XYZ file of C-alpha atoms in Angstrom:
689
model
C -27.004 -2.188 14.688
C -26.732 0.597 17.239
C -24.329 0.235 20.164
C -27.232 0.609 22.559
C -28.570 -2.732 21.358
C -27.457 -6.000 22.949
C -24.280 -7.388 21.407
C -24.214 -10.973 20.081
C -22.840 -13.600 22.456
C -19.871 -14.369 20.132
C -18.878 -10.711 19.935
C -19.041 -10.278 23.726
C -17.028 -13.460 24.282
C -14.342 -12.529 21.768
C -14.017 -8.992 23.151
C -13.561 -10.470 26.629
C -10.837 -12.770 25.278
C -9.249 -9.757 23.589
C -8.712 -8.097 26.964
C -7.370 -11.356 28.381
C -4.868 -11.674 25.520
C -3.782 -8.029 25.902
C -3.102 -8.082 29.633
C -1.639 -11.584 29.551
C 0.682 -10.554 26.730
C 1.870 -7.470 28.591
C 2.475 -9.518 31.734
C 4.394 -12.269 29.921
C 6.566 -9.746 28.066
C 7.307 -7.982 31.355
C 8.387 -11.286 32.882
C 10.662 -12.053 29.945
C 12.151 -8.557 29.934
C 12.946 -8.589 33.656
C 14.225 -12.174 33.816
C 17.839 -13.186 33.411
C 18.216 -13.988 29.706
C 20.596 -16.864 30.348
C 18.145 -18.613 32.644
C 15.309 -18.041 30.211
C 17.353 -19.441 27.348
C 17.728 -22.690 29.299
C 13.990 -23.115 29.773
C 12.579 -21.778 26.525
C 13.376 -23.374 23.159
C 14.756 -21.653 20.075
C 13.514 -21.618 16.465
C 11.744 -18.245 16.676
C 12.107 -17.566 12.947
C 13.607 -19.323 9.985
C 15.832 -16.330 9.189
C 18.771 -14.978 11.171
C 19.644 -11.284 11.039
C 22.364 -12.071 8.479
C 19.902 -13.990 6.325
C 17.366 -11.168 6.528
C 19.973 -8.702 5.243
C 20.697 -11.112 2.365
C 17.067 -11.357 1.195
C 16.962 -11.033 -2.581
C 14.841 -8.141 -3.881
C 13.891 -7.268 -7.462
C 11.765 -4.108 -7.304
C 14.559 -1.527 -7.139
C 16.389 -2.328 -10.378
C 14.349 -5.129 -11.996
C 17.109 -7.582 -11.188
C 17.851 -9.759 -8.190
C 20.093 -8.126 -5.567
C 20.683 -8.379 -1.829
C 18.695 -6.073 0.418
C 21.948 -5.007 2.086
C 23.358 -3.911 -1.319
C 20.344 -1.803 -2.368
C 21.261 1.913 -2.738
C 17.787 3.047 -1.674
C 15.401 3.099 1.284
C 14.040 -0.452 0.999
C 12.008 -2.440 3.505
C 10.862 -6.042 3.032
C 7.817 -7.519 4.755
C 8.310 -11.285 4.858
C 5.660 -13.990 5.043
C 6.679 -14.556 8.662
C 6.086 -10.858 9.404
C 2.600 -11.052 7.900
C 1.690 -14.245 9.743
C 2.817 -13.057 13.143
C 1.330 -9.567 12.776
C -2.236 -10.857 12.654
C -2.964 -8.544 9.694
C -5.973 -9.521 7.596
C -5.280 -7.166 4.673
C -2.308 -5.772 2.782
C -2.816 -2.175 4.049
C -2.703 -3.433 7.638
C 0.620 -5.200 6.972
C 2.065 -2.010 5.472
C 1.741 -0.251 8.849
C 5.029 -1.846 9.928
C 7.066 -0.003 7.243
C 8.781 3.262 8.271
C 7.775 6.151 6.028
C 4.536 4.471 4.915
C 1.399 6.130 6.251
C -1.705 3.941 6.486
C -5.087 5.180 7.692
C -8.506 3.583 7.553
C -11.255 5.850 6.204
C -14.212 3.461 6.386
C -14.554 -0.297 6.821
C -13.691 -0.770 3.139
C -11.538 2.250 2.257
C -7.930 3.128 3.083
C -5.557 6.013 2.612
C -2.036 4.715 1.996
C 0.971 6.785 0.974
C 4.739 7.050 1.186
C 6.399 10.204 2.539
C 3.334 12.400 2.754
C 0.388 13.658 0.694
C -1.952 10.977 2.002
C -5.481 10.549 0.706
C -8.118 8.170 -0.611
C -6.317 8.252 -3.954
C -2.711 8.895 -2.988
C -1.328 9.839 -6.361
C 2.427 9.554 -5.772
C 2.674 5.878 -4.827
C 2.939 3.099 -7.415
C 1.601 -0.300 -6.338
C 2.304 -3.572 -8.141
C 1.277 -7.186 -7.620
C 3.792 -9.597 -9.133
C 4.915 -6.796 -11.450
C 1.357 -5.881 -12.554
C 0.460 -2.253 -11.912
C -2.715 -1.721 -9.878
C -2.407 2.073 -9.954
C -5.698 3.472 -11.308
C -5.078 6.011 -14.103
C -8.683 7.210 -13.993
C -8.279 8.866 -10.563
C -4.509 8.626 -9.934
C -4.543 6.225 -7.034
C -5.187 2.709 -5.776
C -8.507 1.108 -4.863
C -7.105 -0.793 -1.891
C -10.416 -2.532 -1.220
C -9.897 -4.779 -4.272
C -6.127 -5.282 -3.924
C -6.448 -8.539 -2.064
C -4.982 -12.002 -2.350
C -4.413 -15.046 -0.184
C -2.017 -13.624 2.420
C -0.563 -17.067 3.161
C 0.710 -17.191 -0.440
C 2.504 -13.829 -0.292
C 6.243 -14.442 -0.362
C 7.218 -10.859 0.500
C 6.213 -7.242 0.031
C 9.057 -5.052 -1.215
C 8.596 -1.391 -0.293
C 10.801 1.323 -1.795
C 10.415 4.740 -0.164
C 11.481 7.417 -2.571
C 11.287 7.736 -6.359
C 11.344 4.677 -8.598
C 10.517 6.450 -11.827
C 13.789 5.603 -13.587
C 12.673 1.937 -13.636
C 8.896 1.914 -13.182
C 7.974 5.211 -14.834
C 5.480 7.956 -14.047
C 3.640 7.952 -10.710
C 6.425 6.102 -8.846
C 7.177 9.464 -7.226
C 7.322 8.902 -3.468
C 7.493 5.133 -3.437
C 6.903 1.719 -4.986
C 5.150 -1.223 -3.326
C 5.529 -4.602 -5.034
C 3.516 -7.500 -3.588
C 5.213 -10.729 -4.673
C 3.498 -14.091 -4.305
C 5.175 -17.467 -3.961
C 5.821 -19.696 -6.938
C 3.521 -22.678 -7.383
C 6.475 -24.959 -6.544
C 6.591 -23.367 -3.071
C 2.879 -23.894 -2.359
C 2.460 -27.614 -2.819
C -0.146 -29.455 -0.814
C -3.296 -28.115 0.776
C -4.242 -25.155 2.943
C -7.533 -24.386 4.689
C -8.130 -21.213 6.742
C -11.298 -20.325 8.650
C -12.210 -17.815 11.308
C -14.682 -15.352 12.786
C -14.678 -12.322 15.033
C -16.299 -9.080 16.045
C -15.377 -7.102 12.916
C -14.145 -10.021 10.819
C -17.584 -11.622 10.977
C -16.564 -14.654 8.921
C -13.674 -15.530 6.661
C -12.310 -18.595 4.960
C -9.923 -19.648 2.234
C -8.426 -22.712 0.641
C -5.518 -23.476 -1.634
C -4.210 -26.623 -3.238
C -0.949 -27.082 -5.123
C 0.308 -30.007 -7.155
C 2.429 -31.064 -10.112
C 1.703 -32.186 -13.657
C 5.301 -33.255 -14.165
C 8.460 -32.774 -12.164
C 8.991 -29.416 -13.875
C 5.379 -28.122 -13.997
C 3.745 -26.946 -10.770
C 0.290 -25.449 -10.204
C -1.950 -24.079 -7.502
C -5.496 -22.785 -7.280
C -7.181 -20.941 -4.457
C -10.399 -19.366 -3.253
C -11.022 -16.770 -0.564
C -14.088 -15.200 1.069
C -14.685 -12.728 3.883
C -17.603 -10.851 5.417
C -16.609 -7.732 7.369
C -18.827 -5.772 9.697
C -19.704 -2.108 9.284
C -17.755 0.503 11.202
C -19.234 3.220 13.407
C -19.498 6.992 13.546
C -18.126 9.119 16.379
C -21.416 8.854 18.302
C -21.310 5.050 18.158
C -24.065 4.636 15.559
C -23.468 2.112 12.805
C -22.453 3.141 9.283
C -23.474 1.335 6.095
C -19.988 0.295 4.990
C -20.076 -3.446 5.607
C -18.705 -5.551 2.798
C -18.098 -9.062 1.577
C -15.630 -10.282 -0.984
C -15.001 -13.459 -2.969
C -11.820 -14.127 -4.919
C -10.336 -17.089 -6.751
C -7.369 -17.752 -8.952
C -4.619 -20.024 -10.183
C -0.899 -20.005 -10.887
C 1.201 -22.245 -13.114
C 5.022 -22.334 -13.042
C 6.985 -24.391 -15.554
C 10.689 -24.900 -16.184
C 10.850 -27.470 -19.024
C 14.489 -26.528 -19.598
C 17.012 -25.295 -17.079
C 17.420 -21.979 -18.909
C 13.706 -21.250 -19.524
C 10.991 -20.423 -17.019
C 7.309 -19.768 -17.646
C 4.636 -18.402 -15.336
C 0.909 -17.975 -15.945
C -1.494 -16.655 -13.337
C -5.072 -15.443 -13.306
C -7.545 -14.183 -10.737
C -11.165 -13.110 -10.641
C -13.044 -11.383 -7.846
C -16.357 -9.855 -6.882
C -17.790 -8.208 -3.822
C -20.465 -5.963 -2.369
C -19.594 -2.941 -0.272
C -21.675 -0.245 1.320
C -21.100 3.439 1.872
C -22.650 6.273 3.835
C -22.586 9.393 1.684
C -23.632 13.016 2.108
C -25.407 14.188 -1.063
C -25.854 17.932 -1.552
C -29.328 19.280 -2.469
C -30.468 22.862 -3.179
C -33.426 22.963 -0.793
C -33.547 22.624 3.005
C -31.903 20.804 4.740
C -29.368 21.138 1.830
C -27.921 17.668 2.442
C -29.182 14.114 2.425
C -27.409 11.246 4.139
C -27.782 8.165 1.980
C -26.796 4.603 2.733
C -25.705 3.249 -0.619
C -24.683 -0.159 -1.892
C -22.064 -0.802 -4.523
C -20.098 -3.648 -5.946
C -16.740 -4.290 -7.485
C -15.573 -7.084 -9.714
C -12.721 -7.772 -12.045
C -10.154 -10.211 -13.309
C -6.670 -10.380 -14.725
C -4.452 -12.755 -16.654
C -0.652 -12.425 -16.532
C 2.025 -14.418 -18.336
C 5.811 -14.208 -18.033
C 8.707 -15.881 -19.834
C 12.280 -15.675 -18.571
C 15.381 -17.074 -20.231
C 18.840 -17.440 -18.734
C 21.430 -16.614 -21.400
C 24.393 -17.523 -19.210
C 27.364 -15.471 -17.976
C 25.128 -13.190 -15.897
C 22.750 -12.415 -18.761
C 19.016 -13.006 -19.050
C 15.895 -11.632 -20.670
C 12.213 -11.559 -19.825
C 8.875 -10.897 -21.476
C 5.679 -10.119 -19.570
C 2.119 -9.633 -20.841
C -1.058 -9.023 -18.894
C -4.682 -7.985 -19.233
C -6.587 -6.454 -16.336
C -10.278 -5.533 -16.113
C -11.730 -3.675 -13.149
C -15.370 -2.628 -12.615
C -16.775 -0.568 -9.741
C -20.324 0.511 -9.131
C -21.185 3.002 -6.394
C -23.096 6.210 -5.833
C -20.510 8.073 -7.955
C -21.374 5.889 -10.953
C -20.312 2.841 -12.903
C -16.608 2.702 -13.682
C -14.689 0.341 -15.930
C -10.956 0.267 -16.658
C -9.331 -2.208 -19.064
C -5.533 -2.388 -19.212
C -3.341 -4.206 -21.736
C 0.375 -4.253 -20.916
C 3.546 -5.473 -22.652
C 6.988 -5.386 -21.024
C 10.379 -6.653 -22.228
C 13.737 -6.409 -20.496
C 17.296 -7.640 -21.004
C 20.206 -7.837 -18.547
C 23.827 -8.356 -19.519
C 27.405 -7.549 -18.460
C 29.557 -5.091 -20.338
C 33.099 -5.926 -19.454
C 34.028 -6.944 -15.923
C 32.698 -3.899 -14.074
C 29.381 -2.974 -15.709
C 25.973 -4.632 -15.523
C 23.279 -3.166 -17.759
C 19.511 -3.670 -17.580
C 17.320 -2.172 -20.311
C 13.780 -2.649 -21.493
C 10.808 -1.333 -23.424
C 7.094 -1.351 -22.696
C 3.680 -0.427 -24.031
C 0.402 0.004 -22.156
C -3.063 0.583 -23.587
C -5.873 1.713 -21.266
C -9.604 2.034 -21.921
C -11.864 3.623 -19.304
C -15.447 4.785 -18.858
C -17.683 6.243 -16.153
C -21.429 6.844 -16.272
C -24.604 7.337 -14.301
C -23.238 8.716 -11.051
C -24.012 11.474 -8.579
C -21.642 14.356 -8.125
C -19.039 13.437 -10.757
C -19.024 13.544 -14.556
C -16.327 12.916 -17.146
C -16.355 14.557 -20.567
C -15.951 12.456 -22.633
C -17.417 9.657 -20.486
C -15.041 7.124 -22.047
C -11.539 7.430 -23.434
C -8.378 5.491 -24.176
C -4.697 6.225 -23.621
C -1.395 4.917 -24.947
C 1.781 4.788 -22.899
C 5.124 4.024 -24.549
C 8.236 3.585 -22.415
C 11.854 2.523 -22.348
C 14.495 2.422 -19.639
C 18.187 1.705 -19.228
C 20.228 1.295 -16.071
C 23.984 0.760 -15.717
C 25.564 -0.465 -12.475
C 29.297 0.255 -12.438
C 31.686 -1.341 -9.973
C 34.032 1.547 -9.252
C 35.927 -0.526 -6.675
C 35.193 -4.214 -6.249
C 33.127 -4.862 -3.108
C 33.583 -1.230 -2.057
C 31.948 1.333 -4.361
C 29.146 0.969 -6.908
C 27.611 3.681 -9.069
C 24.196 3.202 -10.685
C 23.049 5.483 -13.499
C 19.738 5.155 -15.289
C 16.717 6.815 -16.812
C 13.191 6.086 -17.935
C 11.754 7.745 -21.043
C 7.986 7.706 -21.506
C 5.425 9.198 -23.844
C 1.867 9.651 -22.580
C -1.258 11.234 -24.077
C -1.504 13.995 -21.459
C 1.888 15.694 -21.339
C 3.894 13.967 -24.071
C 7.527 13.017 -23.459
C 8.803 12.595 -19.881
C 12.357 11.792 -18.786
C 13.152 10.480 -15.309
C 16.887 10.043 -14.600
C 18.551 8.917 -11.400
C 22.017 8.330 -9.955
C 22.785 6.136 -6.941
C 26.073 5.508 -5.148
C 26.728 2.634 -2.743
C 29.816 2.629 -0.496
C 30.582 -0.492 1.560
C 33.052 -0.179 4.398
C 32.685 -3.924 5.005
C 29.979 -6.573 4.885
C 28.211 -5.003 7.878
C 28.373 -1.274 7.126
C 27.317 0.614 4.023
C 26.320 4.139 3.003
C 24.272 5.098 -0.038
C 23.401 8.377 -1.770
C 20.788 9.080 -4.419
C 19.453 11.903 -6.588
C 16.510 11.384 -8.926
C 13.813 13.136 -10.908
C 10.307 11.686 -10.881
C 7.001 12.843 -12.316
C 3.307 12.229 -11.780
C 1.342 12.503 -14.967
C -2.265 13.805 -14.989
C -5.270 11.530 -14.722
C -8.573 11.728 -16.538
C -10.109 12.956 -13.320
C -7.824 16.002 -13.430
C -8.315 16.868 -17.099
C -11.896 15.830 -17.931
C -13.881 15.683 -14.678
C -16.537 17.861 -13.092
C -17.023 17.159 -9.386
C -19.815 18.715 -7.309
C -19.123 19.096 -3.604
C -21.481 19.504 -0.641
C -24.038 22.315 -0.763
C -23.543 25.308 1.554
C -26.823 26.650 3.016
C -27.767 30.326 2.357
C -26.412 32.877 4.794
C -27.761 36.475 4.909
C -27.660 38.565 2.870
C -27.257 35.783 0.267
C -30.637 34.022 -0.251
C -29.267 31.198 -2.439
C -27.578 27.913 -1.708
C -23.943 27.664 -2.804
C -22.158 24.650 -4.248
C -18.432 24.418 -5.005
C -17.808 22.667 -8.339
C -14.337 21.410 -9.297
C -13.502 21.434 -13.016
C -10.638 19.541 -14.621
C -8.145 21.400 -16.778
C -7.048 20.198 -20.221
C -3.766 22.017 -19.630
C -3.019 20.281 -16.337
C 0.739 19.688 -16.181
C 2.987 17.008 -14.825
C 3.859 17.220 -11.127
C 7.648 17.181 -10.728
C 9.987 15.980 -7.998
C 13.732 16.209 -7.502
C 14.591 13.867 -4.627
C 17.830 13.810 -2.647
C 18.392 10.814 -0.344
C 21.066 9.316 1.891
C 21.112 6.169 3.964
C 23.201 4.084 6.323
C 22.910 0.367 7.069
C 24.807 -1.300 9.857
C 24.908 -4.599 11.679
C 26.849 -3.723 14.849
C 26.088 -7.130 16.391
C 25.308 -10.560 15.024
C 21.814 -10.089 16.445
C 21.129 -6.431 15.549
C 20.628 -4.520 12.296
C 19.811 -0.815 11.872
C 18.698 0.976 8.705
C 18.539 4.797 8.562
C 17.316 6.926 5.638
C 17.202 10.722 5.173
C 15.413 12.515 2.342
C 14.788 15.985 0.966
C 12.093 16.257 -1.735
C 11.743 19.373 -3.898
C 8.330 19.516 -5.630
C 7.074 21.757 -8.409
C 3.730 22.125 -10.214
C 1.748 20.340 -7.508
C -2.015 20.167 -7.869
C -4.046 22.945 -6.255
C -7.588 24.273 -6.645
C -7.999 27.821 -7.947
C -11.250 29.683 -7.150
C -13.175 31.510 -9.878
C -15.969 34.099 -9.672
C -19.364 32.742 -8.494
C -21.956 31.960 -11.165
C -25.747 31.734 -11.054
C -27.054 28.328 -12.146
C -30.714 27.566 -12.924
C -30.470 23.903 -13.896
C -30.986 21.838 -11.861
C -33.681 23.851 -10.045
C -34.083 25.783 -7.856
C -31.656 28.604 -8.782
C -28.404 28.472 -6.833
C -24.851 29.732 -6.935
C -21.870 27.670 -7.904
C -18.258 28.502 -7.109
C -16.174 27.151 -9.996
C -12.825 25.753 -8.896
C -10.177 24.834 -11.446
C -7.478 22.250 -10.950
C -4.164 23.969 -11.570
C -0.454 23.346 -10.944
C -0.091 26.270 -8.555
C 1.608 24.735 -5.520
C 5.284 24.000 -4.873
C 7.649 23.424 -1.986
C 9.636 20.760 -0.236
C 9.369 17.967 2.289
C 12.054 16.314 4.357
C 12.280 13.518 6.843
C 13.981 10.666 8.657
C 13.175 6.940 8.698
C 14.700 4.309 10.980
C 14.180 0.546 11.098
C 15.804 -1.787 13.645
C 15.715 -5.570 13.988
C 17.029 -7.158 17.210
C 17.161 -10.881 17.904
C 17.157 -10.507 21.697
C 17.557 -14.251 22.207
C 16.855 -17.471 20.381
C 13.167 -17.190 21.311
C 12.533 -13.426 21.244
C 12.735 -10.916 18.422
C 11.963 -7.173 18.528
C 11.438 -5.001 15.432
C 11.082 -1.242 15.624
C 10.402 1.558 13.136
C 10.265 5.339 13.420
C 9.548 8.013 10.825
C 9.517 11.810 10.834
C 7.991 13.884 8.012
C 7.706 17.635 7.548
C 6.399 19.789 4.694
C 6.872 23.420 3.711
C 4.675 24.261 0.722
C 3.579 27.532 -0.869
C 0.827 28.739 -3.214
C 1.497 30.785 -6.311
C -1.531 33.101 -6.187
C -4.238 34.356 -3.836
C -7.138 32.612 -5.603
C -6.201 29.260 -4.110
C -8.054 28.389 -0.871
C -5.817 28.160 2.165
C -7.441 24.799 2.888
C -5.631 23.371 -0.127
C -2.283 24.148 1.478
C -3.413 22.972 4.904
C -4.626 19.635 3.553
C -1.384 18.994 1.664
C 0.829 19.849 4.649
C -1.244 18.392 7.478
C -2.961 15.256 6.143
C 0.019 13.037 7.017
C 1.454 12.439 10.524
C 4.768 14.090 11.406
C 5.778 11.247 13.727
C 5.055 7.530 13.577
C 6.409 4.743 15.753
C 6.003 0.965 15.552
C 7.313 -1.706 17.935
C 6.709 -5.409 17.312
C 7.615 -8.253 19.650
C 7.643 -11.922 18.603
C 8.023 -14.324 21.498
C 8.029 -18.127 21.519
C 6.723 -19.435 24.837
C 7.393 -23.013 23.762
C 7.984 -24.872 20.538
C 4.299 -24.720 19.666
C 3.044 -21.544 21.407
C 3.653 -18.028 20.025
C 2.886 -14.682 21.622
C 3.126 -11.515 19.506
C 2.489 -7.871 20.351
C 2.483 -4.816 18.125
C 2.325 -1.273 19.534
C 1.917 1.768 17.256
C 1.879 5.522 17.725
C 0.503 7.818 14.996
C 0.734 11.589 15.305
C -2.256 13.906 14.885
C -3.655 15.117 11.557
C -4.449 18.830 11.989
C -6.029 19.065 8.518
C -8.911 16.869 9.725
C -8.787 17.652 13.451
C -7.833 14.050 14.214
C -5.900 13.449 17.432
C -2.837 11.263 17.773
C -3.434 7.738 18.993
C -1.633 4.740 20.453
C -2.884 1.245 19.830
C -1.800 -2.326 20.526
C -2.440 -5.553 18.645
C -1.849 -8.948 20.270
C -1.749 -12.484 18.908
C -1.647 -15.826 20.729
C -1.139 -18.943 18.599
C -0.927 -22.644 19.429
C 0.111 -25.466 17.113
C -1.113 -28.674 18.836
C 0.118 -30.863 15.941
C 2.193 -30.302 12.848
C 0.232 -28.449 10.181
C -2.483 -27.129 12.499
C -2.484 -23.673 14.111
C -5.108 -22.061 16.340
C -4.799 -18.286 16.840
C -6.600 -15.586 18.789
C -5.915 -12.016 17.626
C -6.927 -8.694 19.142
C -6.556 -5.434 17.207
C -6.791 -1.795 18.358
C -7.166 -3.033 21.913
C -6.605 0.202 23.852
C -9.763 2.061 22.759
C -13.330 1.207 21.854
C -12.925 3.285 18.677
C -10.853 6.083 17.163
C -10.763 8.036 13.863
C -7.788 7.715 11.518
C -8.704 9.805 8.464
C -11.417 11.827 6.719
C -12.584 11.469 3.109
C -11.375 14.408 1.008
C -14.186 14.400 -1.556
C -16.875 12.366 -3.378
C -19.336 12.605 -0.480
C -18.236 9.620 1.609
C -18.743 10.119 5.347
C -15.755 9.004 7.408
C -16.075 6.477 10.218
C -13.955 5.273 13.121
C -11.861 2.153 13.689
C -13.150 -0.159 16.420
C -11.516 -2.585 18.786
C -11.751 -6.054 17.257
C -10.996 -9.667 18.118
C -11.027 -12.733 15.894
C -10.212 -16.427 16.141
C -8.493 -18.265 13.287
C -7.754 -21.884 12.349
C -5.060 -22.720 9.789
C -4.593 -26.272 8.520
C -1.796 -27.254 6.153
C -1.676 -30.739 4.661
């Protein structure tokens, strides 16, 4: 539908309410800010959140060292998104929730595609960020990245999202180079009873979900859920509508059992399917040398994951995890299938009074195939890979409650580059319970993907320009000798709680990269098939770029009063990269250095107007992206929620309220045409029983 056409009554009404929520929210927050806090505290009730600042610092995390530890004791740049954060943000997807994390860069490419990265090098397939869901890797080895459009679950059942900025290779292995994101769902015991969610809006055309949890016995809990959404297409810069609308259906179950106090079992499974569109530019060798095609694709898949944990007593335990994952995509680039079989074992024990050791072994088997697409071919079209791994980590208490040293390494063997070793060392110094400093040095690697060793990718066709009478097409060829990308990372951080109501977390990093991916131009060649005759410019993927990045990340959490909480985040990122020869296009360097924002700022306000009325605002600033000629932007989200009775919540949410539309990113390859993010408003009903 073109913007010149009349908008539906619901869309017009919701947009009008979006403006009302925005200006009302700003006015209410101004009143609160300028009022005497003591007087306000007498008239407005407490119970803003279930967690105090102290409790938030004591949140248990597991992603850093594969063992439970307090957030305040983690010698790394760690940020935790809680269920309360997700609920009050108004986010409808995991990428949207990740915008609140300092150092994480999130940009929407189309209505169903995102670019998400940690500490730079952003792109559709950001290849230096490992993403897990309940310990199951969703990193795609075929293209070295994450298909965020299928990484979805019932957001109400997410317990927390643990985000580690910086390398995690010594525990999680290759590709955990610049960060690890672990999405952790609640146990079935914590999701008893029923849940129904329904809503509609201007971009969120319709959505709904349900979940029910129960017990078989006192020690066996279960839940099952279903979820559906239908999202509207986005628009181009001129306001015309793209073809990237999509709908998605997902269902699953989880079973948690503890038949004995020292044994725990978990079994979960999910299946999904959806249709998603795309607007693509397909190169042709005759005038006009490009065709814009509106294409339709689909994605579907399923997984089954089982875990057994046993408490051995005296601070010792072991765990065994197995999972199978199947993912299928069909789009204009072809039909893709990836099957993953994974085995993981780990053991934790104490060695003497001062040492705690965690070690484990793992094996992963991957089968993949791609066929029948436009613009991309793999030779061979199907393949399989084996990944063997082992890790060990030793935490040493140098001084009780004062100094802790962590040493560890991961050793892996993959089919592309053979043996890889990823060591790290971390030091935590605690002045007291409210102040700590940590230091870290680590090596991490990103191993090649099939797309980098076996692929042939044809880009857009360049029309003839005199004196050349032939069309020209760049063609990227994979390289069997593509090497591992290497990182040596140096980090430092400081956590402090200067007041009972205020916590501040600061992280500094310096990353030294070698053997980064770059494209190396070759001499033009005349090609006759397919007709008519044309020139191709072969481009080889090589490891001919190196350099360093550095930056600063700050997160602050301030409980202003019993009814008002403010959370802020700031990040700075800079890159200085270089190319090793003159055959590499300058655009390769520009894209690597300028596809991520230098500055980002986030400010969230959570305000309780009464015991059953919530008002939330979220302002964000994102710096410009010179690589794609995208300007900086400021946007505001607002949420107004009312709980008329226990278990029932009515919410009105406005997103990107300051502009009708704005661009956030551009597709790097594969023909997709980028779109812009629109202002949106949706209404939501949540019923718990």
